[in-house]
Amino acid sequence: MRPAELTITRTTTPKEKPNWDQLQFGRVFSDHMFVMDYEEGRGWYDARIVPFGNFEMSPASLVFHYGQTVFEGLKAYKGEDGSIALFRPEQNMKRMNDSNERLSMPNFDSEFVIDAMKQLVALDADWIPPRDGMALYLRPVMFATDAFLGVAPSKTYRFIVMTSPVGAYYEGGMSPVKIAVENEYVRAVKGGTGAAKTAGNYAGAMKAQEVADQEGYDQVLWLDGREQKYIEEVGAMNVFFKVNGEIITPALNGSILPGVTRQSVIQLLKHWDMPITERRISIEELHEAYVRGELEEAFGTGTAAVISPIGELYWKDEHMYINDGEIGPVAQKLYDAITGIQEGKIEDPFGWRNIIK
Ligand code: COI
């Protein structure tokens, strides 16, 4: 169900823009945000674009205690011709409603929210960084607001979309990252919430991430939660490997996040007639391929990370150095195609750019 209308209140105190040349990921926010509220029996109401700012919540709000919340990440780009577009927002909205379903949270009308996001980006268009490889990141987030300590789905929710001008997700930009395979902790299990974009998946991953960081690794590679044998994802990215000419990505199995960039990469590879297989792949199989000299490339995919080459994988005292720590040709080709389409520099054969203006 959609609210009756969307109201817009402009800020009277626009903020200074950041130094575009020193932009990091997710540290500054634009002037406005979208907000709407939900109440059982009433549906979504009071949809509004208002100045970005803090708001009050009860300390008893259900989200603080039981984590009933979902989020998304998507980007807006300025094209060379001055046009502004969102990249595949319908995919993010669909996934957010799938996450809502898993977390016993209410659905929303995707078209209404996409339209609201377009109005928000149009209003804050001067927050889209005027640099190649940068974008305005949109972060929709929805959370339970009932002031109630019982464990039950909330009857009230708030939905927000904030926007943040962003540079590369990793400090090194599009340069190969070092990933440690996680052997102790697990991220998700079959039947759990791994396929939903919900805070608990990320909170539970931080311990392993912290240890990896102390050991000089950028992220961890998660193995399946049951046998700790099959490769799942990196946490902020899905993952692809090129083994002896074949590009392989773990098949979606209910505990892996169905990434929008993952899906776009698969579609592009098929479009180019390159061999792409979605299947189960174990860390042993990958290691054996490495030993045979057949692990040609590895890279992660994600909205924030775009295409992120993996230069080193560390697993049980084995350092697997991939493509001499250089960006591989498939990762480069995909990066150029995806950012080229996003920034309107090359043809968009799939209609992925959702034009705002
Ligand atoms: C994204 O790629 O948009 C994500 O949500 C990953 C991460 C920043 C949590």
Short mmCIF file of N, CA and C in Angstrom, two decimals, residues 242 245-247 266 268-277 329-330 333-334:
data_model
loop_
_atom_site.label_atom_id
_atom_site.label_comp_id
_atom_site.label_asym_id
_atom_site.label_seq_id
_atom_site.Cartn_x
_atom_site.Cartn_y
_atom_site.Cartn_z
N LYS A 242 37.93 -17.16 -11.83
CA LYS A 242 38.16 -17.68 -13.19
C LYS A 242 39.15 -18.82 -13.06
N GLY A 245 39.82 -20.82 -17.55
CA GLY A 245 38.95 -20.26 -18.59
C GLY A 245 37.48 -20.15 -18.22
N GLU A 246 37.06 -20.89 -17.16
CA GLU A 246 35.64 -20.86 -16.77
C GLU A 246 35.43 -19.90 -15.60
N ILE A 247 34.42 -19.05 -15.71
CA ILE A 247 34.13 -18.13 -14.60
C ILE A 247 33.06 -18.77 -13.73
N ILE A 266 26.72 -11.55 -14.29
CA ILE A 266 26.33 -12.80 -14.96
C ILE A 266 25.69 -12.47 -16.31
N LEU A 268 26.12 -9.79 -18.17
CA LEU A 268 27.13 -9.27 -19.09
C LEU A 268 27.99 -10.40 -19.66
N LEU A 269 28.42 -11.31 -18.78
CA LEU A 269 29.27 -12.41 -19.25
C LEU A 269 28.53 -13.27 -20.27
N LYS A 270 27.25 -13.51 -20.02
CA LYS A 270 26.45 -14.30 -20.97
C LYS A 270 26.31 -13.53 -22.29
N HIS A 271 26.11 -12.23 -22.18
CA HIS A 271 25.97 -11.36 -23.36
C HIS A 271 27.25 -11.41 -24.22
N TRP A 272 28.38 -11.56 -23.56
CA TRP A 272 29.67 -11.62 -24.26
C TRP A 272 30.04 -13.07 -24.65
N ASP A 273 29.13 -13.99 -24.39
CA ASP A 273 29.41 -15.41 -24.68
C ASP A 273 30.63 -15.92 -23.93
N MET A 274 30.81 -15.45 -22.73
CA MET A 274 31.92 -15.97 -21.91
C MET A 274 31.36 -17.05 -20.99
N PRO A 275 32.15 -18.09 -20.71
CA PRO A 275 31.63 -19.21 -19.91
C PRO A 275 31.45 -18.83 -18.44
N ILE A 276 30.20 -18.78 -18.01
CA ILE A 276 29.90 -18.45 -16.60
C ILE A 276 29.03 -19.55 -16.01
N THR A 277 29.45 -20.06 -14.86
CA THR A 277 28.71 -21.14 -14.20
C THR A 277 28.38 -20.71 -12.78
N PRO A 329 42.13 -9.26 -16.55
CA PRO A 329 41.40 -8.72 -17.70
C PRO A 329 39.88 -8.84 -17.61
N VAL A 330 39.37 -9.91 -16.99
CA VAL A 330 37.91 -10.04 -16.90
C VAL A 330 37.36 -9.00 -15.91
N LYS A 333 37.44 -5.64 -17.63
CA LYS A 333 36.40 -5.52 -18.67
C LYS A 333 35.01 -5.30 -18.04
N LEU A 334 34.76 -6.04 -16.96
CA LEU A 334 33.47 -5.89 -16.28
C LEU A 334 33.36 -4.52 -15.61
#
